[in-house]
mmCIF file of C-alpha atoms in Angstrom:
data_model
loop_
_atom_site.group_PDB
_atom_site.id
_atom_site.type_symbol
_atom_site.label_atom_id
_atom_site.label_comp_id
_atom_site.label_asym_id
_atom_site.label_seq_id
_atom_site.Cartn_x
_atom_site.Cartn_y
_atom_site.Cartn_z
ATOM 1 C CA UNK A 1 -31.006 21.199 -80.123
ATOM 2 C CA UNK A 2 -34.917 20.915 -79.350
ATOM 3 C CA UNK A 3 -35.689 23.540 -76.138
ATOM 4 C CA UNK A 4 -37.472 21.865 -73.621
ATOM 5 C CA UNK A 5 -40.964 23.504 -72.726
ATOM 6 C CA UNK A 6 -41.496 24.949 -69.383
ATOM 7 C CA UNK A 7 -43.715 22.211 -68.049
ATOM 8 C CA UNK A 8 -41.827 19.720 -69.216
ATOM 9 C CA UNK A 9 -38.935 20.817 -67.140
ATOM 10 C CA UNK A 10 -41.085 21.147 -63.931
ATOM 11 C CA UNK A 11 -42.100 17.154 -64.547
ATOM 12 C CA UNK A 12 -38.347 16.132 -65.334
ATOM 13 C CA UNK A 13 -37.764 18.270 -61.997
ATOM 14 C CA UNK A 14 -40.741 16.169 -59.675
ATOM 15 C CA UNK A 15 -39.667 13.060 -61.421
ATOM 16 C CA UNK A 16 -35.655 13.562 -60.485
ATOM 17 C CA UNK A 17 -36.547 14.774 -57.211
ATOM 18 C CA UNK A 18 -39.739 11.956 -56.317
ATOM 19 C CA UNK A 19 -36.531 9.587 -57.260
ATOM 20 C CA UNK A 20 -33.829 10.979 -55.270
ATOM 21 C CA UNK A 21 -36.156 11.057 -52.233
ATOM 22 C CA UNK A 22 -36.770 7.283 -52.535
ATOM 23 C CA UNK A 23 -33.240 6.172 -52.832
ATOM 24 C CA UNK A 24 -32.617 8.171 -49.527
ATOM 25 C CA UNK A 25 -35.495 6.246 -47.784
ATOM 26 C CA UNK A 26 -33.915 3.065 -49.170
ATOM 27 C CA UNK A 27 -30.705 3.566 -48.216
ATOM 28 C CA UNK A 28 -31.435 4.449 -45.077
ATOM 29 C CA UNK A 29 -33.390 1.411 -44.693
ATOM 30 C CA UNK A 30 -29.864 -0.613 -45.492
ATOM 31 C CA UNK A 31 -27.978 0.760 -43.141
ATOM 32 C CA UNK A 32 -30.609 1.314 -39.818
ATOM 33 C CA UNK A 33 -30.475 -2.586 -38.833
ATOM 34 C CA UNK A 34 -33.758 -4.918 -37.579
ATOM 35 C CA UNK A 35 -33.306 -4.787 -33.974
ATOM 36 C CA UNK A 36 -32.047 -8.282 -32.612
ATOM 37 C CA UNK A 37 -34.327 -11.235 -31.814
ATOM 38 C CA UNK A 38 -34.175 -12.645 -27.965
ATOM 39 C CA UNK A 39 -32.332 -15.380 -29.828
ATOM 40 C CA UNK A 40 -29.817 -13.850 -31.148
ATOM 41 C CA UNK A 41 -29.248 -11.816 -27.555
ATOM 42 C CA UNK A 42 -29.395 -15.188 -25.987
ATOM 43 C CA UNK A 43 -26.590 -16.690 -28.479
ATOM 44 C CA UNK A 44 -24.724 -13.683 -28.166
ATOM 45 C CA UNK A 45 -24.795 -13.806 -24.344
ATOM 46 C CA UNK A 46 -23.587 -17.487 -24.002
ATOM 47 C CA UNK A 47 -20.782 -16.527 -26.685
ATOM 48 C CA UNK A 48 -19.326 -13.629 -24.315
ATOM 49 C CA UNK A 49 -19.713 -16.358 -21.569
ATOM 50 C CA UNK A 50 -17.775 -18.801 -22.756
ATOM 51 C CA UNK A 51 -13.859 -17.162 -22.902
ATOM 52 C CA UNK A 52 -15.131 -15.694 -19.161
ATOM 53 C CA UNK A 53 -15.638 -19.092 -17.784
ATOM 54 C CA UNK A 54 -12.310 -20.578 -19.059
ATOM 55 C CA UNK A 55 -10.783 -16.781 -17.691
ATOM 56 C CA UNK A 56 -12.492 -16.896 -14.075
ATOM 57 C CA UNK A 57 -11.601 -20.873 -13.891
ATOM 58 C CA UNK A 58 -7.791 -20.666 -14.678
ATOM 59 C CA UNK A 59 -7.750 -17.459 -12.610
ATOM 60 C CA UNK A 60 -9.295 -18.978 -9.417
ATOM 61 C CA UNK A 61 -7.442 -22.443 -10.108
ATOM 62 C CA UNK A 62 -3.737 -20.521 -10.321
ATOM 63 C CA UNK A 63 -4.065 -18.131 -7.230
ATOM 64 C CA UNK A 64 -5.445 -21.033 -4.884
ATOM 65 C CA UNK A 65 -2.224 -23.272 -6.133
ATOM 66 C CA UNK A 66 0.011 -20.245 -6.630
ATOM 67 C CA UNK A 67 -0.990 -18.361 -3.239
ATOM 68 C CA UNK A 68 -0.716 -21.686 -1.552
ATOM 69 C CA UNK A 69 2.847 -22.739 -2.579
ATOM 70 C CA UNK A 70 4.027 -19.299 -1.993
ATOM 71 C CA UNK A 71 2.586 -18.975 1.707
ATOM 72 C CA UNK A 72 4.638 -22.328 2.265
ATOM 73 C CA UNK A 73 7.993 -21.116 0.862
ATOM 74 C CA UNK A 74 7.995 -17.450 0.911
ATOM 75 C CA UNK A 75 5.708 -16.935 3.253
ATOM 76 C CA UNK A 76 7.130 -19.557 6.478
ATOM 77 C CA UNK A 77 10.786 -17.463 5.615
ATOM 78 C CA UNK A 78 9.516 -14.141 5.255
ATOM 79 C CA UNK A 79 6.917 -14.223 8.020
ATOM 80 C CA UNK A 80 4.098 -13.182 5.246
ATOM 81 C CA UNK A 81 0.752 -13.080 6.171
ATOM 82 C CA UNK A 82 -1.769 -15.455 3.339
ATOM 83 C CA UNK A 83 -3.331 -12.320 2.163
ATOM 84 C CA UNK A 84 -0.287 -11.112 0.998
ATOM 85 C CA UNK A 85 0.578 -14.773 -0.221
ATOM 86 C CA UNK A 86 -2.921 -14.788 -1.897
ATOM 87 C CA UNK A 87 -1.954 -11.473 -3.890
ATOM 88 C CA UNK A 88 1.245 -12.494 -5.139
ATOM 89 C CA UNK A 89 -1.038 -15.480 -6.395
ATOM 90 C CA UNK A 90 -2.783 -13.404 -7.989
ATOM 91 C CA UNK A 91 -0.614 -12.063 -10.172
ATOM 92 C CA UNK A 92 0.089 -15.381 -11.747
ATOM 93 C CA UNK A 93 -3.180 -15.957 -11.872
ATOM 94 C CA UNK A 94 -3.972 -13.026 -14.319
ATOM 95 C CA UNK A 95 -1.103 -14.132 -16.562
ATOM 96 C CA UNK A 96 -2.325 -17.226 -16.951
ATOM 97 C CA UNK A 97 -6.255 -16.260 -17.507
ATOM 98 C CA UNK A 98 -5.140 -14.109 -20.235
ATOM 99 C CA UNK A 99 -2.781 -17.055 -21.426
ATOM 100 C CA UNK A 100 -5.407 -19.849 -21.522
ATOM 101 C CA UNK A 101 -8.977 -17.854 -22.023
ATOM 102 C CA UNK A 102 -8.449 -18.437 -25.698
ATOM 103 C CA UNK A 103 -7.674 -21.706 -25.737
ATOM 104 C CA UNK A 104 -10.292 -22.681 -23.352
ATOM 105 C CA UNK A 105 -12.464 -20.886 -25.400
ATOM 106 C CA UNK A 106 -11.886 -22.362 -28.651
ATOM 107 C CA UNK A 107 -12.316 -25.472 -26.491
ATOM 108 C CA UNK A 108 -15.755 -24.660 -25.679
ATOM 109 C CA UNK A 109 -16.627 -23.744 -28.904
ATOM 110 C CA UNK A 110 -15.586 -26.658 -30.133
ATOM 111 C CA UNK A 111 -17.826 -28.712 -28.075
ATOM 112 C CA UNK A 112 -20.650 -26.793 -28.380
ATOM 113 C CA UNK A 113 -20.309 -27.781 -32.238
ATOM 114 C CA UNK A 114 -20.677 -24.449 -32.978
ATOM 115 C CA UNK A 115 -24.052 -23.643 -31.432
ATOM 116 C CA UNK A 116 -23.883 -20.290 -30.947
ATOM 117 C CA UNK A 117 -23.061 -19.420 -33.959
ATOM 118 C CA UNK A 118 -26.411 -20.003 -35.631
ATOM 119 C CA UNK A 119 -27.623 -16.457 -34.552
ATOM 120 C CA UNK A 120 -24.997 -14.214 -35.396
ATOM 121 C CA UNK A 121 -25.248 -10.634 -34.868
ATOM 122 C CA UNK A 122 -24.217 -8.110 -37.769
ATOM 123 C CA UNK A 123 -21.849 -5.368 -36.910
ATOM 124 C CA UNK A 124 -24.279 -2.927 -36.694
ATOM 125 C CA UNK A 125 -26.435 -4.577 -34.042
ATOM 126 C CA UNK A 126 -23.568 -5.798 -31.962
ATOM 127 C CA UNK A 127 -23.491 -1.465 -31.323
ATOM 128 C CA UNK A 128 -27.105 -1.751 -30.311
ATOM 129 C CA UNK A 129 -27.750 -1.028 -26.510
ATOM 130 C CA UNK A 130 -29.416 -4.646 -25.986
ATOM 131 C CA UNK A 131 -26.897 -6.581 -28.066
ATOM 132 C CA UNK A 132 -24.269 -4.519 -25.445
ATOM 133 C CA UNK A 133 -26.056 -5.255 -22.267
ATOM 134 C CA UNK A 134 -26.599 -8.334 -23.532
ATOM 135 C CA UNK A 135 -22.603 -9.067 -23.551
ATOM 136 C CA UNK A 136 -21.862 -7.754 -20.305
ATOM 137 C CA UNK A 137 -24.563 -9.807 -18.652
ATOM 138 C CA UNK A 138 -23.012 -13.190 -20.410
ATOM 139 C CA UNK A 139 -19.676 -11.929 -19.405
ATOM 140 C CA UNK A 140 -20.561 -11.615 -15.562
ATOM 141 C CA UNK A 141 -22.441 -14.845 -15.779
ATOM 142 C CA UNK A 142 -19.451 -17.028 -17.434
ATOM 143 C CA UNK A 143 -16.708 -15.201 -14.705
ATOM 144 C CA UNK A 144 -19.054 -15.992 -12.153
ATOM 145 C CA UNK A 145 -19.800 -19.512 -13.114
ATOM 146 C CA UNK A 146 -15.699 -20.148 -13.944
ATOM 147 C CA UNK A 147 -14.494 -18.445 -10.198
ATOM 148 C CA UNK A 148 -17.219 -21.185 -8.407
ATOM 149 C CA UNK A 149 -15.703 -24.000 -10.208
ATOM 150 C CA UNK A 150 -12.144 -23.003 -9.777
ATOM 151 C CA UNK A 151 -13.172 -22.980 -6.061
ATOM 152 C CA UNK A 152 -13.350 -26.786 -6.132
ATOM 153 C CA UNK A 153 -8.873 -26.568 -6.264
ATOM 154 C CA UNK A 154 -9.782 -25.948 -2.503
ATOM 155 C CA UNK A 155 -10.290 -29.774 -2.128
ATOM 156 C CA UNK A 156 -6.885 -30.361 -2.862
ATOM 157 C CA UNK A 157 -5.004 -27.804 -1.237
ATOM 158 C CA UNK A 158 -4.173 -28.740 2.203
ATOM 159 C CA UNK A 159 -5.240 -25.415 4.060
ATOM 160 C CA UNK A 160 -3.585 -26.018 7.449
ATOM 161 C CA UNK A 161 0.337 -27.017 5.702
ATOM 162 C CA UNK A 162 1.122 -23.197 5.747
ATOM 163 C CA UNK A 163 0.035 -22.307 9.459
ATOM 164 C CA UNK A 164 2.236 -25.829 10.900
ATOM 165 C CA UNK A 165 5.493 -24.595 8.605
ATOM 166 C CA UNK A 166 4.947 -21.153 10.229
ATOM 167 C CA UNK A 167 4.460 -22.746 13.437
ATOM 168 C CA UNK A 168 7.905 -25.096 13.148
ATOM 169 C CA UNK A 169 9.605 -22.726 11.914
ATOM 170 C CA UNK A 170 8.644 -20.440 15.171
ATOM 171 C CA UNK A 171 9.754 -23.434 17.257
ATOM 172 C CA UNK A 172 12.933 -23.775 15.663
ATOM 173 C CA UNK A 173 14.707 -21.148 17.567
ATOM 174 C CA UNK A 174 12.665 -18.160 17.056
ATOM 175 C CA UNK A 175 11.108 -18.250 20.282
ATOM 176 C CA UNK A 176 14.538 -17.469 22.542
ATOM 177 C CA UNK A 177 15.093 -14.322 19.666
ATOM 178 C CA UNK A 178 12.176 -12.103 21.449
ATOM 179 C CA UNK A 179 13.337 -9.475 23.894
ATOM 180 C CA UNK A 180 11.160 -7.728 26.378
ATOM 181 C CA UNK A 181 11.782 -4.038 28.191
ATOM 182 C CA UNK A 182 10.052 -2.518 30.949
ATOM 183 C CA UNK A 183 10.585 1.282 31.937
ATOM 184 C CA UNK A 184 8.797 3.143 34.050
ATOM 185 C CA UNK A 185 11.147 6.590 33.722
ATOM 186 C CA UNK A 186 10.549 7.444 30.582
ATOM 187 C CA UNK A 187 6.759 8.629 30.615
ATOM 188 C CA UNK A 188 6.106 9.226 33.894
ATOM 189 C CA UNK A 189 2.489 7.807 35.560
ATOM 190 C CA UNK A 190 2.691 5.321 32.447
ATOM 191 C CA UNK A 191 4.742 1.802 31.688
ATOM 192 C CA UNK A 192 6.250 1.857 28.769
ATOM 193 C CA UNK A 193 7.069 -1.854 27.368
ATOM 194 C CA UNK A 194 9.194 -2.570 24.026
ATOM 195 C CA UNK A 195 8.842 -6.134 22.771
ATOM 196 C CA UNK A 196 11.475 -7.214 20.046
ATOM 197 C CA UNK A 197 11.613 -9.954 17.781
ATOM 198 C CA UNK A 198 10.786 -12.070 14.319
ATOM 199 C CA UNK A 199 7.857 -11.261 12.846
ATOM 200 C CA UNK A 200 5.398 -13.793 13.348
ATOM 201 C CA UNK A 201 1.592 -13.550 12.478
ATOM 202 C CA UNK A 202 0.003 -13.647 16.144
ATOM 203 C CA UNK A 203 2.185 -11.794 18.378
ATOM 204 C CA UNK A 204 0.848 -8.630 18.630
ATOM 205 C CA UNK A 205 -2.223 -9.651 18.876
ATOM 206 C CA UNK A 206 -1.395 -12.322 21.413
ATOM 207 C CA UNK A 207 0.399 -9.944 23.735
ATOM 208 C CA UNK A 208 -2.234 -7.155 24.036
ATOM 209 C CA UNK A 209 -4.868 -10.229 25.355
ATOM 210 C CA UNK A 210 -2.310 -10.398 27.719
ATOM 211 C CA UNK A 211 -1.481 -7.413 28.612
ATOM 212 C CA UNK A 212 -5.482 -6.924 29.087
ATOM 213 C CA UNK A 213 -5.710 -10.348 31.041
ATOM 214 C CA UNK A 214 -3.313 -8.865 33.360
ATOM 215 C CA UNK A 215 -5.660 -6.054 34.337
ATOM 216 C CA UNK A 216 -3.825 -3.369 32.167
ATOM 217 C CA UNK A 217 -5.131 -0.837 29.604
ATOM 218 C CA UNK A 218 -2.869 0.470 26.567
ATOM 219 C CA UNK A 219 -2.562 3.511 26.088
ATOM 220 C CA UNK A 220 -0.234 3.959 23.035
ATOM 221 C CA UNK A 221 0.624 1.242 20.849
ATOM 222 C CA UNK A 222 3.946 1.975 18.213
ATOM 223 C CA UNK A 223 4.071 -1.132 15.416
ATOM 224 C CA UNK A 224 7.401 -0.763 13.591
ATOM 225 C CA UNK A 225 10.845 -2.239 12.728
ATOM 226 C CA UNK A 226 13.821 -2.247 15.186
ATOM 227 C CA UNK A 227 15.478 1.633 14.509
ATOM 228 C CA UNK A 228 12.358 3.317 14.258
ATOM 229 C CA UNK A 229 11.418 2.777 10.060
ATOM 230 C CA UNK A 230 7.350 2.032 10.175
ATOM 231 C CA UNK A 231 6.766 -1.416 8.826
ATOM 232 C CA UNK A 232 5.184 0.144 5.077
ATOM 233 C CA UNK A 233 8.500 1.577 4.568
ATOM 234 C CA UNK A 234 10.686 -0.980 4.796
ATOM 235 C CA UNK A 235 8.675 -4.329 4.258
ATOM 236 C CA UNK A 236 9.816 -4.381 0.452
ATOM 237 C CA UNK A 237 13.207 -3.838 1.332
ATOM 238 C CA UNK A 238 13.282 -6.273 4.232
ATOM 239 C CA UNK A 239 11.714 -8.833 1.421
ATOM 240 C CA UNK A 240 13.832 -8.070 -0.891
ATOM 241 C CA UNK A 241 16.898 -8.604 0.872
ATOM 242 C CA UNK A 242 16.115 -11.523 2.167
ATOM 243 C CA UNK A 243 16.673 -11.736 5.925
ATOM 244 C CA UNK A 244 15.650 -14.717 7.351
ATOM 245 C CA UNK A 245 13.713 -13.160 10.215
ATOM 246 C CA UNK A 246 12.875 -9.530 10.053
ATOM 247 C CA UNK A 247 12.745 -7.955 14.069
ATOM 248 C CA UNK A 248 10.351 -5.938 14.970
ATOM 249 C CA UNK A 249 9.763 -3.969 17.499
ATOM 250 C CA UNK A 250 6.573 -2.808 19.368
ATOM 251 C CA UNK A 251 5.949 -0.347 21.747
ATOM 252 C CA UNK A 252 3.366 -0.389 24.286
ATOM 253 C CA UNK A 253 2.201 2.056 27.058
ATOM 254 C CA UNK A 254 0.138 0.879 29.455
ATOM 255 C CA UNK A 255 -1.359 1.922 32.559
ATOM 256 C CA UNK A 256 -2.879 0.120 35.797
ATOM 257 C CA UNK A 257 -6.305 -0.222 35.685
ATOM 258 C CA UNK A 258 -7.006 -0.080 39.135
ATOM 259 C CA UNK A 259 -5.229 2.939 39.878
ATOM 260 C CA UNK A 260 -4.853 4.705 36.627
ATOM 261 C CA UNK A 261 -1.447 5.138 36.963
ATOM 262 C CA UNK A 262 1.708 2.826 35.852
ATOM 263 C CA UNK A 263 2.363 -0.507 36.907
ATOM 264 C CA UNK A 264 4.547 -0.956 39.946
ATOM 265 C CA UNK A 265 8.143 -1.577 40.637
ATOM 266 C CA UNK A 266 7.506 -4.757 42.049
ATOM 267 C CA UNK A 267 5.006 -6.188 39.577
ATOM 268 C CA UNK A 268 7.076 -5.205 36.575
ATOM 269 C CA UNK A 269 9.481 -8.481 36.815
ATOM 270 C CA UNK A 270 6.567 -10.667 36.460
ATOM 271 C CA UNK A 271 4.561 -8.860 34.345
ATOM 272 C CA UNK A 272 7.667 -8.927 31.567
ATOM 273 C CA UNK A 273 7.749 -12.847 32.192
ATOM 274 C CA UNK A 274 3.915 -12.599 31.077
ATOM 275 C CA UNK A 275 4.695 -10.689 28.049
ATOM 276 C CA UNK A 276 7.727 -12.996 27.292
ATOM 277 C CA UNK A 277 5.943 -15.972 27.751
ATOM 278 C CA UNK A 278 2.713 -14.348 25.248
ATOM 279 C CA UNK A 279 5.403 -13.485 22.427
ATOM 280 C CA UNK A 280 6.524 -16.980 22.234
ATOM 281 C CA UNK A 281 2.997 -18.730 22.131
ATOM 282 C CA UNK A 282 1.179 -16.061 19.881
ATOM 283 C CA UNK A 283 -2.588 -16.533 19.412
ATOM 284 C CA UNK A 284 -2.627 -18.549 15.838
ATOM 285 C CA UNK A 285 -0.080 -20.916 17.086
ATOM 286 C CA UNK A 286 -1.807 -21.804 20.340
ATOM 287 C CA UNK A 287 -4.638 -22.748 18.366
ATOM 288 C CA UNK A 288 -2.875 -24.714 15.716
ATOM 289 C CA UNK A 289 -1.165 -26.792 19.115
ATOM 290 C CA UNK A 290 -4.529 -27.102 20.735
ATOM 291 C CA UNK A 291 -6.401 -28.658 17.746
ATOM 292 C CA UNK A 292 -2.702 -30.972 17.220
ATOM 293 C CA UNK A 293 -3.523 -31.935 20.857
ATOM 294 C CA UNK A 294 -7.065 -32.927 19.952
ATOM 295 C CA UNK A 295 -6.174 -34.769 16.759
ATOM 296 C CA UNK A 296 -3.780 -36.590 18.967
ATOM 297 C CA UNK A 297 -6.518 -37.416 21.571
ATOM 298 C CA UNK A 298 -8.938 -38.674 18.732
ATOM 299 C CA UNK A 299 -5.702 -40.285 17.204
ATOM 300 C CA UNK A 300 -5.195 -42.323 20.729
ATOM 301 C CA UNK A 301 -8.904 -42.928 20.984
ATOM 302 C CA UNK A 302 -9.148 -44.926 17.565
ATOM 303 C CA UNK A 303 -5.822 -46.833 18.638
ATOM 304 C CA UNK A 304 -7.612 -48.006 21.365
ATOM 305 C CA UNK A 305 -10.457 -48.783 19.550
ATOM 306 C CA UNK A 306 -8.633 -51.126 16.798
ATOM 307 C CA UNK A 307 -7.212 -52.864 19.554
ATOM 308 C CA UNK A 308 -9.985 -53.694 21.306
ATOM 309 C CA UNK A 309 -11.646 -55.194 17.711
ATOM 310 C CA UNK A 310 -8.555 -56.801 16.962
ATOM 311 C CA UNK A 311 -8.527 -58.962 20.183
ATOM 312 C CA UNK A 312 -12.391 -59.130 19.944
ATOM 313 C CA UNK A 313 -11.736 -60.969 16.308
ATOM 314 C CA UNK A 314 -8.942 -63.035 17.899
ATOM 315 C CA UNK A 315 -11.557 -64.413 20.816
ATOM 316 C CA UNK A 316 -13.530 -64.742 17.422
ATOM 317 C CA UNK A 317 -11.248 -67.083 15.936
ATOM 318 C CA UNK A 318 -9.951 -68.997 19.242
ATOM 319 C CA UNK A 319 -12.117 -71.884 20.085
ATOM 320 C CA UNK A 320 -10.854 -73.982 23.169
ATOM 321 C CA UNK A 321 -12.459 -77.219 24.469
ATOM 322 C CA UNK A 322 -11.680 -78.506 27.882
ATOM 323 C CA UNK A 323 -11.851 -82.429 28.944
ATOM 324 C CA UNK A 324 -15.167 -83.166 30.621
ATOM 325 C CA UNK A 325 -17.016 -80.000 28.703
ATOM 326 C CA UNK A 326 -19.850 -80.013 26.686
ATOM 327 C CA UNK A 327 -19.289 -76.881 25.299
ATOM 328 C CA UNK A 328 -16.819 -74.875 23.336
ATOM 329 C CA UNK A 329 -15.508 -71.562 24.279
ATOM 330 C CA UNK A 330 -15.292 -69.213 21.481
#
């Protein structure tokens, strides 16, 4: 075998080395990507969009329907109040966004006749920091454009069915099942008042106007269930086993506030007939029978109104001549 001479070892050497250095610049040329064009952000953008406008329009769609239904049924028996009807809504609603975002994707895709597909995105710069941003921005974008149309379901949801099935089903009985006791032993200098009954959205609030109106200041209020159990202990259980009305019992101490000092002996007797009388006409309720008053007023008001054009069209349509007149009478 021919020995190679020292020099032409050092150029094999260069040449082997000048080689390996430009396959290394090459290949990393292959794999560092061309950052993407605003086109391709754009198309990548509306294609994140798209599966988060089907998502935010189901989701807003089932909770209005869902929350609706269940403040009619659940929430006229259990005395719940809409937000909590709204959040067992919105469970639903999250099952069914993840159960029809794909198809109302594919959907959307299919009607955009595959549009935003012309400027795909390789692998590599879907991992780039724009081609990232530029996802979450679509994705905000197509949840907030899919919750504003599922807002229109508010058109067809009759808003004021929930608050008149609460309201009968206060009238049907649940009015004679409140209780009201007044002591004036048990914290002396202070009146102590326990109020027991169904729990009905209004009360509490409507008996402490009351209790102000009647030139009283509280000093304690106690919110709870009959037996002393706080109502976020025992709401679950009441709901779960189904009683039809859940009693409640508040506790107020109060004070006159002319003198500073409890309520006397003989005011007490009509002061209970106050707070009686402000359990069984809570606040939302006496605004749901005031604006039923007014509808009725309007509701008289047109009567009287088509009456008056029907017998106006009747003179209309009547024409009477008398013997010896010219004229007609219309």
């Amino acid at each position: 075998m021919t020995k190679l001479g020292q020099n032409t070892k050092q150029s094999c050497y260069r040449h082997l080395t000048t080689q390996s250095k430009k396959g290394a610049e090459t290949a990393a040329a292959e794999v560092t990507p061309e950052p993407p064009t605003a086109r391709q952000l754009v198309s990548h953008a509306i294609k994140c969009a798209i599966p988060m406008i089907g998502f935010g329009f189901m989701d807003n769609t089932i909770m209005i329907h869902a929350g609706h239904y269940i403040d009619c049924t659940l929430g006229v028996k259990f005395s719940l109040s809409t937000l909590a009807a709204a959040g067992i809504g919105q469970i639903f609603s999250g099952i069914g966004g993840v159960m029809f975002g794909d198809t109302l994707e594919a959907v959307f895709r299919e009607a955009s006749g595959g549009t935003v597909h012309k400027h795909k995105l390789s692998t590599a710069q879907k991992l780039m920091r724009s081609s990232r941003i530029a996802g979450v921005v679509g994705g905000i974008i197509g949840v907030s454009v899919g919750c504003t149309l599922g807002l229109v379901n508010l058109f067809f949801v009759d808003e004021q069915k929930a608050n008149m099935l609460k309201l009968q089903a206060l009238e049907d009985g649940q009015e004679f099942e409140f209780e009201v006791e007044i002591d004036n032993a048990i914290n002396p200098g202070l009146t102590t008042v326990f109020v027991r009954g169904p729990d009905v959205d209004g009360v509490l609030a409507s008996i402490t106007a009351q209790i102000a109106s009647y030139g009283c200041s509280i000093v304690k209020l106690d919110a709870g269930f009959r037996g002393g159990d706080s109502v976020a202990d025992t709401s679950l259980q009441n709901l779960l086993s189904q009683t039809p009305a859940t009693v409640l019992e508040d506790k107020f101490i109060i004070r006159d506030r002319a003198t500073g000092r409890a309520v006397d002996n003989d005011d007490l007797d009509d002061l209970a007939r106050v707070i009686l009388a402000a359990a069984k006409d809570p606040l939302n309720t006496h605004s749901l029978k005031g604006r039923i008053e007014s509808l009725e007023i309007e509701n008289m008001a047109l009567a009287e109104r088509v009456l008056m054009l029907q017998n106006h069209l009747e003179d209309q349509q009547i024409k009477i001549i008398k013997d010896g007149d010219d004229k007609g009478k219309e």
